[in-house]
């Protein structure tokens, strides 16, 4: 099974992708995580991407399409993939369709997490992650069981994303509204778009996604 998780910054794509990985053994392909790895490695792409990400803009299509194509090839033969953060422009959506045709892969669901802007700001301003294993948390909605200790790996160092500040969040939202939301009619016309209320609690959102996947 292959699916696309779609939604604005902070909609809960990464949170739900992690649950899908744990429950169905799917592989999460997050273009944001891939770019952050490039930034951490100090590669030429990482240096270029960091400037763009910190401005809340989108990295050029040609770079993203090549990056995701390589990752899909690497995971072909696994139990299925979750695209998290790709496609983000009409050009990426069209390139993805061609790529999937060429590789003989079928996309089963495009799931859109719907949230409003107030929730986005509240979610992103409280988000942090374990510096060791990357598990995501939130100051209010998803605290570690023991304060200051990662539930998953026991590490005690956490970090916040440099693009989660108020100014960059505003720019990311504008980029989403101008360049990413216009893709939705494309998937609607193809009949593959399913909408989920992303404002509900994490477990309710996950139950709805499971319902879609399991055809309930
Ligand atoms: P990326 O990393 O993809 O960021 P994003 O799309 O802005 O999404 P986020 O990771 O911020 O949010 P999310 O929806 O995963 O929410 P999460 O689950 O963490 O991209 C970063 C940048 O890279 C882009 O700005 C761009 O520059 C570049 N980029 C990436 N892909 C690109 C592409 N294809 N083309 C061009 N450029 C690209 O949840 C957020 C918080 O809310 C968490 O703390 C969580 O605990 C909490 N939360 C989640 N769900 C709930 C809930 N139901 N109730 C309460 N709290 C919740």
PDB file of C-alpha atoms and ligand atoms in Angstrom:
ATOM      1  CA  UNK A   1       0.000   0.000   0.000  1.00  0.00           C
ATOM      2  CA  UNK A   2       1.280   3.449  -0.960  1.00  0.00           C
ATOM      3  CA  UNK A   3      -0.104   6.770   0.145  1.00  0.00           C
ATOM      4  CA  UNK A   4       0.449  10.507   0.178  1.00  0.00           C
ATOM      5  CA  UNK A   5      -0.088  12.480   3.389  1.00  0.00           C
ATOM      6  CA  UNK A   6      -1.020  15.986   2.390  1.00  0.00           C
ATOM      7  CA  UNK A   7      -1.578  19.109   4.479  1.00  0.00           C
ATOM      8  CA  UNK A   8      -0.178  22.456   5.588  1.00  0.00           C
ATOM      9  CA  UNK A   9       2.824  22.843   7.917  1.00  0.00           C
ATOM     10  CA  UNK A  10       1.972  21.397  11.321  1.00  0.00           C
ATOM     11  CA  UNK A  11      -1.093  19.484  10.080  1.00  0.00           C
ATOM     12  CA  UNK A  12       0.251  16.304  11.672  1.00  0.00           C
ATOM     13  CA  UNK A  13       1.726  14.569   8.614  1.00  0.00           C
ATOM     14  CA  UNK A  14       4.877  13.443  10.418  1.00  0.00           C
ATOM     15  CA  UNK A  15       2.914  12.413  13.530  1.00  0.00           C
ATOM     16  CA  UNK A  16       0.500  10.253  11.546  1.00  0.00           C
ATOM     17  CA  UNK A  17       3.238   8.890   9.266  1.00  0.00           C
ATOM     18  CA  UNK A  18       5.038   7.544  12.338  1.00  0.00           C
ATOM     19  CA  UNK A  19       1.883   5.737  13.470  1.00  0.00           C
ATOM     20  CA  UNK A  20       1.439   4.271   9.984  1.00  0.00           C
ATOM     21  CA  UNK A  21       5.042   3.059   9.998  1.00  0.00           C
ATOM     22  CA  UNK A  22       4.559   1.386  13.388  1.00  0.00           C
ATOM     23  CA  UNK A  23       1.187  -0.168  12.507  1.00  0.00           C
ATOM     24  CA  UNK A  24       1.547  -1.204   8.862  1.00  0.00           C
ATOM     25  CA  UNK A  25       5.328  -1.427   8.404  1.00  0.00           C
ATOM     26  CA  UNK A  26       5.271   1.240   5.708  1.00  0.00           C
ATOM     27  CA  UNK A  27       8.327   3.362   4.938  1.00  0.00           C
ATOM     28  CA  UNK A  28       8.032   7.116   5.543  1.00  0.00           C
ATOM     29  CA  UNK A  29       9.628   9.249   2.839  1.00  0.00           C
ATOM     30  CA  UNK A  30       9.695  12.794   4.265  1.00  0.00           C
ATOM     31  CA  UNK A  31      11.288  15.317   1.924  1.00  0.00           C
ATOM     32  CA  UNK A  32      11.650  17.720   4.879  1.00  0.00           C
ATOM     33  CA  UNK A  33      13.642  15.081   6.834  1.00  0.00           C
ATOM     34  CA  UNK A  34      15.775  14.341   3.752  1.00  0.00           C
ATOM     35  CA  UNK A  35      16.590  18.034   3.381  1.00  0.00           C
ATOM     36  CA  UNK A  36      17.389  18.373   7.100  1.00  0.00           C
ATOM     37  CA  UNK A  37      19.842  15.428   6.736  1.00  0.00           C
ATOM     38  CA  UNK A  38      21.512  17.257   3.858  1.00  0.00           C
ATOM     39  CA  UNK A  39      21.734  20.396   6.003  1.00  0.00           C
ATOM     40  CA  UNK A  40      23.250  18.406   8.892  1.00  0.00           C
ATOM     41  CA  UNK A  41      25.812  16.794   6.559  1.00  0.00           C
ATOM     42  CA  UNK A  42      26.923  20.206   5.272  1.00  0.00           C
ATOM     43  CA  UNK A  43      26.567  19.103   1.619  1.00  0.00           C
ATOM     44  CA  UNK A  44      26.275  21.716  -1.165  1.00  0.00           C
ATOM     45  CA  UNK A  45      22.574  20.889  -1.435  1.00  0.00           C
ATOM     46  CA  UNK A  46      22.212  21.234   2.345  1.00  0.00           C
ATOM     47  CA  UNK A  47      23.831  24.681   2.382  1.00  0.00           C
ATOM     48  CA  UNK A  48      21.532  25.817  -0.437  1.00  0.00           C
ATOM     49  CA  UNK A  49      18.441  24.207   1.096  1.00  0.00           C
ATOM     50  CA  UNK A  50      19.016  25.692   4.568  1.00  0.00           C
ATOM     51  CA  UNK A  51      18.706  29.253   3.265  1.00  0.00           C
ATOM     52  CA  UNK A  52      15.498  28.409   1.421  1.00  0.00           C
ATOM     53  CA  UNK A  53      13.957  26.484   4.351  1.00  0.00           C
ATOM     54  CA  UNK A  54      14.810  29.207   6.865  1.00  0.00           C
ATOM     55  CA  UNK A  55      13.015  31.680   4.582  1.00  0.00           C
ATOM     56  CA  UNK A  56       9.959  29.377   4.529  1.00  0.00           C
ATOM     57  CA  UNK A  57      10.182  28.966   0.749  1.00  0.00           C
ATOM     58  CA  UNK A  58      10.131  25.791  -1.343  1.00  0.00           C
ATOM     59  CA  UNK A  59      13.288  24.102  -2.637  1.00  0.00           C
ATOM     60  CA  UNK A  60      13.294  23.992  -6.488  1.00  0.00           C
ATOM     61  CA  UNK A  61      11.255  21.220  -8.110  1.00  0.00           C
ATOM     62  CA  UNK A  62      14.120  19.631 -10.074  1.00  0.00           C
ATOM     63  CA  UNK A  63      16.106  18.955  -6.877  1.00  0.00           C
ATOM     64  CA  UNK A  64      13.093  17.564  -5.016  1.00  0.00           C
ATOM     65  CA  UNK A  65      11.946  15.334  -7.881  1.00  0.00           C
ATOM     66  CA  UNK A  66      15.397  13.785  -8.259  1.00  0.00           C
ATOM     67  CA  UNK A  67      15.688  13.292  -4.498  1.00  0.00           C
ATOM     68  CA  UNK A  68      12.323  11.553  -4.103  1.00  0.00           C
ATOM     69  CA  UNK A  69      12.831   9.426  -7.220  1.00  0.00           C
ATOM     70  CA  UNK A  70      16.067   8.042  -5.752  1.00  0.00           C
ATOM     71  CA  UNK A  71      14.383   7.294  -2.424  1.00  0.00           C
ATOM     72  CA  UNK A  72      11.412   5.571  -4.048  1.00  0.00           C
ATOM     73  CA  UNK A  73      13.845   3.362  -5.989  1.00  0.00           C
ATOM     74  CA  UNK A  74      15.677   2.559  -2.761  1.00  0.00           C
ATOM     75  CA  UNK A  75      12.435   1.492  -1.058  1.00  0.00           C
ATOM     76  CA  UNK A  76      10.830  -0.313  -4.011  1.00  0.00           C
ATOM     77  CA  UNK A  77       9.971  -3.818  -2.848  1.00  0.00           C
ATOM     78  CA  UNK A  78       9.260  -2.726   0.731  1.00  0.00           C
ATOM     79  CA  UNK A  79       5.744  -3.054   2.181  1.00  0.00           C
ATOM     80  CA  UNK A  80       4.744   0.347   0.808  1.00  0.00           C
ATOM     81  CA  UNK A  81       5.620   4.008   1.089  1.00  0.00           C
ATOM     82  CA  UNK A  82       4.162   7.138   2.691  1.00  0.00           C
ATOM     83  CA  UNK A  83       5.029  10.352   0.895  1.00  0.00           C
ATOM     84  CA  UNK A  84       5.174  13.058   3.600  1.00  0.00           C
ATOM     85  CA  UNK A  85       5.697  16.565   2.203  1.00  0.00           C
ATOM     86  CA  UNK A  86       5.825  15.576  -1.474  1.00  0.00           C
ATOM     87  CA  UNK A  87       4.374  16.642  -3.881  1.00  0.00           C
ATOM     88  CA  UNK A  88       4.181  20.324  -2.988  1.00  0.00           C
ATOM     89  CA  UNK A  89       3.727  21.975  -6.383  1.00  0.00           C
ATOM     90  CA  UNK A  90       1.777  21.129  -9.517  1.00  0.00           C
ATOM     91  CA  UNK A  91       5.103  20.386 -11.244  1.00  0.00           C
ATOM     92  CA  UNK A  92       6.005  17.879  -8.508  1.00  0.00           C
ATOM     93  CA  UNK A  93       2.559  16.231  -8.699  1.00  0.00           C
ATOM     94  CA  UNK A  94       2.841  15.742 -12.464  1.00  0.00           C
ATOM     95  CA  UNK A  95       6.422  14.496 -12.199  1.00  0.00           C
ATOM     96  CA  UNK A  96       5.331  12.059  -9.477  1.00  0.00           C
ATOM     97  CA  UNK A  97       2.620  10.584 -11.693  1.00  0.00           C
ATOM     98  CA  UNK A  98       5.110  10.042 -14.531  1.00  0.00           C
ATOM     99  CA  UNK A  99       7.636   8.583 -12.115  1.00  0.00           C
ATOM    100  CA  UNK A 100       5.135   6.149 -10.594  1.00  0.00           C
ATOM    101  CA  UNK A 101       3.989   5.046 -14.083  1.00  0.00           C
ATOM    102  CA  UNK A 102       7.580   4.410 -15.143  1.00  0.00           C
ATOM    103  CA  UNK A 103       8.377   2.510 -11.956  1.00  0.00           C
ATOM    104  CA  UNK A 104       5.080   0.547 -12.077  1.00  0.00           C
ATOM    105  CA  UNK A 105       3.902   1.799  -8.666  1.00  0.00           C
ATOM    106  CA  UNK A 106       0.258   2.550  -7.809  1.00  0.00           C
ATOM    107  CA  UNK A 107      -0.666   5.295  -5.303  1.00  0.00           C
ATOM    108  CA  UNK A 108      -3.618   3.989  -3.286  1.00  0.00           C
ATOM    109  CA  UNK A 109      -4.670   7.053  -1.276  1.00  0.00           C
ATOM    110  CA  UNK A 110      -4.039  10.780  -1.072  1.00  0.00           C
ATOM    111  CA  UNK A 111      -5.062  11.815   2.448  1.00  0.00           C
ATOM    112  CA  UNK A 112      -5.438  15.481   3.268  1.00  0.00           C
ATOM    113  CA  UNK A 113      -5.230  16.569   6.917  1.00  0.00           C
ATOM    114  CA  UNK A 114      -7.373  19.682   7.296  1.00  0.00           C
ATOM    115  CA  UNK A 115      -6.403  22.166  10.030  1.00  0.00           C
ATOM    116  CA  UNK A 116      -6.847  25.899  10.514  1.00  0.00           C
ATOM    117  CA  UNK A 117      -4.135  28.508  10.887  1.00  0.00           C
ATOM    118  CA  UNK A 118      -4.591  29.046  14.643  1.00  0.00           C
ATOM    119  CA  UNK A 119      -3.965  25.351  15.278  1.00  0.00           C
ATOM    120  CA  UNK A 120      -0.911  25.407  13.012  1.00  0.00           C
ATOM    121  CA  UNK A 121       0.705  28.250  14.916  1.00  0.00           C
ATOM    122  CA  UNK A 122      -0.048  26.590  18.287  1.00  0.00           C
ATOM    123  CA  UNK A 123       1.342  23.264  17.094  1.00  0.00           C
ATOM    124  CA  UNK A 124       4.540  24.530  15.510  1.00  0.00           C
ATOM    125  CA  UNK A 125       5.415  26.889  18.348  1.00  0.00           C
ATOM    126  CA  UNK A 126       5.275  23.974  20.821  1.00  0.00           C
ATOM    127  CA  UNK A 127       6.995  21.294  18.735  1.00  0.00           C
ATOM    128  CA  UNK A 128      10.313  19.706  19.722  1.00  0.00           C
ATOM    129  CA  UNK A 129      12.087  16.431  18.969  1.00  0.00           C
ATOM    130  CA  UNK A 130      14.550  14.044  20.544  1.00  0.00           C
ATOM    131  CA  UNK A 131      18.027  14.968  19.285  1.00  0.00           C
ATOM    132  CA  UNK A 132      19.040  11.328  19.323  1.00  0.00           C
ATOM    133  CA  UNK A 133      16.190   9.331  17.677  1.00  0.00           C
ATOM    134  CA  UNK A 134      14.055  12.151  16.237  1.00  0.00           C
ATOM    135  CA  UNK A 135      10.830  11.210  18.048  1.00  0.00           C
ATOM    136  CA  UNK A 136       8.493  14.197  17.903  1.00  0.00           C
ATOM    137  CA  UNK A 137       6.878  15.867  20.941  1.00  0.00           C
ATOM    138  CA  UNK A 138       4.828  18.926  21.829  1.00  0.00           C
ATOM    139  CA  UNK A 139       4.913  21.175  24.910  1.00  0.00           C
ATOM    140  CA  UNK A 140       1.175  20.635  25.496  1.00  0.00           C
ATOM    141  CA  UNK A 141      -0.223  17.931  23.179  1.00  0.00           C
ATOM    142  CA  UNK A 142       2.501  15.277  23.265  1.00  0.00           C
ATOM    143  CA  UNK A 143       4.803  15.531  26.286  1.00  0.00           C
ATOM    144  CA  UNK A 144       7.325  12.784  27.098  1.00  0.00           C
ATOM    145  CA  UNK A 145       6.058  10.517  29.894  1.00  0.00           C
ATOM    146  CA  UNK A 146       8.973  11.601  32.073  1.00  0.00           C
ATOM    147  CA  UNK A 147       9.806  15.249  31.563  1.00  0.00           C
ATOM    148  CA  UNK A 148      13.160  15.716  29.832  1.00  0.00           C
ATOM    149  CA  UNK A 149      13.542  12.023  28.852  1.00  0.00           C
ATOM    150  CA  UNK A 150      12.699  10.597  25.435  1.00  0.00           C
ATOM    151  CA  UNK A 151      10.026   7.857  25.696  1.00  0.00           C
ATOM    152  CA  UNK A 152      11.584   5.906  22.856  1.00  0.00           C
ATOM    153  CA  UNK A 153      15.357   5.961  23.432  1.00  0.00           C
ATOM    154  CA  UNK A 154      15.864   7.531  26.888  1.00  0.00           C
ATOM    155  CA  UNK A 155      17.989  10.412  25.568  1.00  0.00           C
ATOM    156  CA  UNK A 156      17.808  13.737  27.389  1.00  0.00           C
ATOM    157  CA  UNK A 157      18.725  16.190  24.619  1.00  0.00           C
ATOM    158  CA  UNK A 158      15.942  17.773  22.568  1.00  0.00           C
ATOM    159  CA  UNK A 159      15.894  20.328  19.756  1.00  0.00           C
ATOM    160  CA  UNK A 160      13.495  22.714  18.034  1.00  0.00           C
ATOM    161  CA  UNK A 161      13.418  23.374  14.291  1.00  0.00           C
ATOM    162  CA  UNK A 162      14.891  26.674  13.116  1.00  0.00           C
ATOM    163  CA  UNK A 163      11.927  27.157  10.733  1.00  0.00           C
ATOM    164  CA  UNK A 164       9.312  26.923  13.534  1.00  0.00           C
ATOM    165  CA  UNK A 165       9.610  30.631  14.499  1.00  0.00           C
ATOM    166  CA  UNK A 166       6.598  32.912  13.914  1.00  0.00           C
ATOM    167  CA  UNK A 167       8.011  34.753  10.878  1.00  0.00           C
ATOM    168  CA  UNK A 168       9.080  31.619   9.020  1.00  0.00           C
ATOM    169  CA  UNK A 169       5.818  29.842   9.874  1.00  0.00           C
ATOM    170  CA  UNK A 170       3.925  32.718   8.214  1.00  0.00           C
ATOM    171  CA  UNK A 171       6.085  32.355   5.084  1.00  0.00           C
ATOM    172  CA  UNK A 172       5.617  28.541   5.068  1.00  0.00           C
ATOM    173  CA  UNK A 173       1.858  28.984   5.286  1.00  0.00           C
ATOM    174  CA  UNK A 174       1.900  31.464   2.413  1.00  0.00           C
ATOM    175  CA  UNK A 175       3.964  29.023   0.319  1.00  0.00           C
ATOM    176  CA  UNK A 176       1.454  26.277   1.137  1.00  0.00           C
ATOM    177  CA  UNK A 177      -1.553  28.417   0.193  1.00  0.00           C
ATOM    178  CA  UNK A 178       0.017  29.714  -3.017  1.00  0.00           C
ATOM    179  CA  UNK A 179       1.879  26.683  -4.340  1.00  0.00           C
ATOM    180  CA  UNK A 180       0.719  23.519  -2.574  1.00  0.00           C
ATOM    181  CA  UNK A 181      -3.033  23.864  -1.938  1.00  0.00           C
ATOM    182  CA  UNK A 182      -3.646  24.372  -5.709  1.00  0.00           C
ATOM    183  CA  UNK A 183      -2.669  20.706  -6.239  1.00  0.00           C
ATOM    184  CA  UNK A 184      -5.755  19.500  -4.362  1.00  0.00           C
ATOM    185  CA  UNK A 185      -8.177  19.825  -7.329  1.00  0.00           C
ATOM    186  CA  UNK A 186      -5.712  17.712  -9.368  1.00  0.00           C
ATOM    187  CA  UNK A 187      -6.142  14.774  -6.956  1.00  0.00           C
ATOM    188  CA  UNK A 188      -9.834  15.497  -6.501  1.00  0.00           C
ATOM    189  CA  UNK A 189     -10.384  15.100 -10.247  1.00  0.00           C
ATOM    190  CA  UNK A 190      -8.480  11.819 -10.197  1.00  0.00           C
ATOM    191  CA  UNK A 191     -10.842  10.642  -7.426  1.00  0.00           C
ATOM    192  CA  UNK A 192      -8.051   9.684  -5.028  1.00  0.00           C
ATOM    193  CA  UNK A 193      -8.384  12.511  -2.464  1.00  0.00           C
ATOM    194  CA  UNK A 194      -9.749  11.734   1.026  1.00  0.00           C
ATOM    195  CA  UNK A 195     -10.164  14.449   3.647  1.00  0.00           C
ATOM    196  CA  UNK A 196      -9.619  13.974   7.379  1.00  0.00           C
ATOM    197  CA  UNK A 197     -10.298  16.526  10.128  1.00  0.00           C
ATOM    198  CA  UNK A 198      -6.780  17.088  11.439  1.00  0.00           C
ATOM    199  CA  UNK A 199      -8.066  19.212  14.333  1.00  0.00           C
ATOM    200  CA  UNK A 200      -9.168  16.115  16.218  1.00  0.00           C
ATOM    201  CA  UNK A 201      -6.871  14.434  18.718  1.00  0.00           C
ATOM    202  CA  UNK A 202      -3.987  12.388  17.302  1.00  0.00           C
ATOM    203  CA  UNK A 203      -5.627   9.019  18.018  1.00  0.00           C
ATOM    204  CA  UNK A 204      -8.944  10.043  16.435  1.00  0.00           C
ATOM    205  CA  UNK A 205      -7.123  11.300  13.336  1.00  0.00           C
ATOM    206  CA  UNK A 206      -5.241   8.009  13.151  1.00  0.00           C
ATOM    207  CA  UNK A 207      -8.461   5.992  13.500  1.00  0.00           C
ATOM    208  CA  UNK A 208      -9.935   7.911  10.560  1.00  0.00           C
ATOM    209  CA  UNK A 209      -6.870   7.249   8.442  1.00  0.00           C
ATOM    210  CA  UNK A 210      -7.037   3.549   9.333  1.00  0.00           C
ATOM    211  CA  UNK A 211     -10.688   3.570   8.273  1.00  0.00           C
ATOM    212  CA  UNK A 212      -9.704   4.916   4.854  1.00  0.00           C
ATOM    213  CA  UNK A 213      -6.853   2.444   4.418  1.00  0.00           C
ATOM    214  CA  UNK A 214      -8.888  -0.542   5.537  1.00  0.00           C
ATOM    215  CA  UNK A 215     -11.880   0.544   3.446  1.00  0.00           C
ATOM    216  CA  UNK A 216     -14.312   0.865   6.358  1.00  0.00           C
TER     217      UNK A 216
HETATM  218  P1  LIG B   1       8.605  19.715   6.127  1.00  0.00           P
HETATM  219  O1  LIG B   1       9.572  19.143   7.090  1.00  0.00           O
HETATM  220  O2  LIG B   1       7.882  18.790   5.213  1.00  0.00           O
HETATM  221  O3  LIG B   1       7.596  20.625   6.948  1.00  0.00           O
HETATM  222  P2  LIG B   1       6.034  20.927   6.800  1.00  0.00           P
HETATM  223  O4  LIG B   1       5.312  20.422   5.622  1.00  0.00           O
HETATM  224  O5  LIG B   1       5.996  22.398   7.010  1.00  0.00           O
HETATM  225  O6  LIG B   1       5.408  20.063   7.853  1.00  0.00           O
HETATM  226  P3  LIG B   1       5.840  19.906   9.328  1.00  0.00           P
HETATM  227  O7  LIG B   1       6.896  18.870   9.463  1.00  0.00           O
HETATM  228  O8  LIG B   1       6.150  21.266   9.924  1.00  0.00           O
HETATM  229  O9  LIG B   1       4.484  19.484   9.990  1.00  0.00           O
HETATM  230  P4  LIG B   1       3.721  18.093  10.050  1.00  0.00           P
HETATM  231  O10 LIG B   1       2.474  18.189   9.228  1.00  0.00           O
HETATM  232  O11 LIG B   1       4.623  16.930   9.790  1.00  0.00           O
HETATM  233  O12 LIG B   1       3.287  18.165  11.578  1.00  0.00           O
HETATM  234  P5  LIG B   1       3.780  17.296  12.834  1.00  0.00           P
HETATM  235  O13 LIG B   1       3.270  15.913  12.725  1.00  0.00           O
HETATM  236  O14 LIG B   1       5.241  17.491  13.073  1.00  0.00           O
HETATM  237  O15 LIG B   1       9.324  20.793   5.210  1.00  0.00           O
HETATM  238  C1  LIG B   1      10.205  21.771   5.749  1.00  0.00           C
HETATM  239  C2  LIG B   1      10.744  22.631   4.610  1.00  0.00           C
HETATM  240  O16 LIG B   1      11.496  21.819   3.681  1.00  0.00           O
HETATM  241  C3  LIG B   1       9.691  23.339   3.736  1.00  0.00           C
HETATM  242  O17 LIG B   1       9.272  24.557   4.306  1.00  0.00           O
HETATM  243  C4  LIG B   1      10.470  23.531   2.428  1.00  0.00           C
HETATM  244  O18 LIG B   1      11.350  24.609   2.503  1.00  0.00           O
HETATM  245  C5  LIG B   1      11.288  22.247   2.337  1.00  0.00           C
HETATM  246  N1  LIG B   1      10.593  21.166   1.597  1.00  0.00           N
HETATM  247  C6  LIG B   1      10.169  19.967   2.094  1.00  0.00           C
HETATM  248  N2  LIG B   1       9.582  19.227   1.121  1.00  0.00           N
HETATM  249  C7  LIG B   1       9.629  19.978  -0.003  1.00  0.00           C
HETATM  250  C8  LIG B   1       9.170  19.758  -1.339  1.00  0.00           C
HETATM  251  N3  LIG B   1       8.525  18.622  -1.692  1.00  0.00           N
HETATM  252  N4  LIG B   1       9.366  20.743  -2.251  1.00  0.00           N
HETATM  253  C9  LIG B   1      10.015  21.899  -1.909  1.00  0.00           C
HETATM  254  N5  LIG B   1      10.472  22.162  -0.661  1.00  0.00           N
HETATM  255  C10 LIG B   1      10.290  21.205   0.280  1.00  0.00           C
HETATM  256  O19 LIG B   1       2.935  18.032  13.984  1.00  0.00           O
HETATM  257  C11 LIG B   1       3.272  19.346  14.418  1.00  0.00           C
HETATM  258  C12 LIG B   1       3.138  19.430  15.955  1.00  0.00           C
HETATM  259  O20 LIG B   1       1.759  19.285  16.296  1.00  0.00           O
HETATM  260  C13 LIG B   1       3.891  18.341  16.714  1.00  0.00           C
HETATM  261  O21 LIG B   1       4.463  18.895  17.876  1.00  0.00           O
HETATM  262  C14 LIG B   1       2.809  17.305  17.087  1.00  0.00           C
HETATM  263  O22 LIG B   1       3.092  16.693  18.330  1.00  0.00           O
HETATM  264  C15 LIG B   1       1.556  18.171  17.174  1.00  0.00           C
HETATM  265  N6  LIG B   1       0.367  17.473  16.677  1.00  0.00           N
HETATM  266  C16 LIG B   1       0.259  16.677  15.580  1.00  0.00           C
HETATM  267  N7  LIG B   1      -0.994  16.227  15.427  1.00  0.00           N
HETATM  268  C17 LIG B   1      -1.711  16.766  16.441  1.00  0.00           C
HETATM  269  C18 LIG B   1      -3.096  16.672  16.837  1.00  0.00           C
HETATM  270  N8  LIG B   1      -3.970  15.938  16.150  1.00  0.00           N
HETATM  271  N9  LIG B   1      -3.492  17.358  17.937  1.00  0.00           N
HETATM  272  C19 LIG B   1      -2.608  18.118  18.660  1.00  0.00           C
HETATM  273  N10 LIG B   1      -1.296  18.233  18.333  1.00  0.00           N
HETATM  274  C20 LIG B   1      -0.850  17.569  17.234  1.00  0.00           C
END
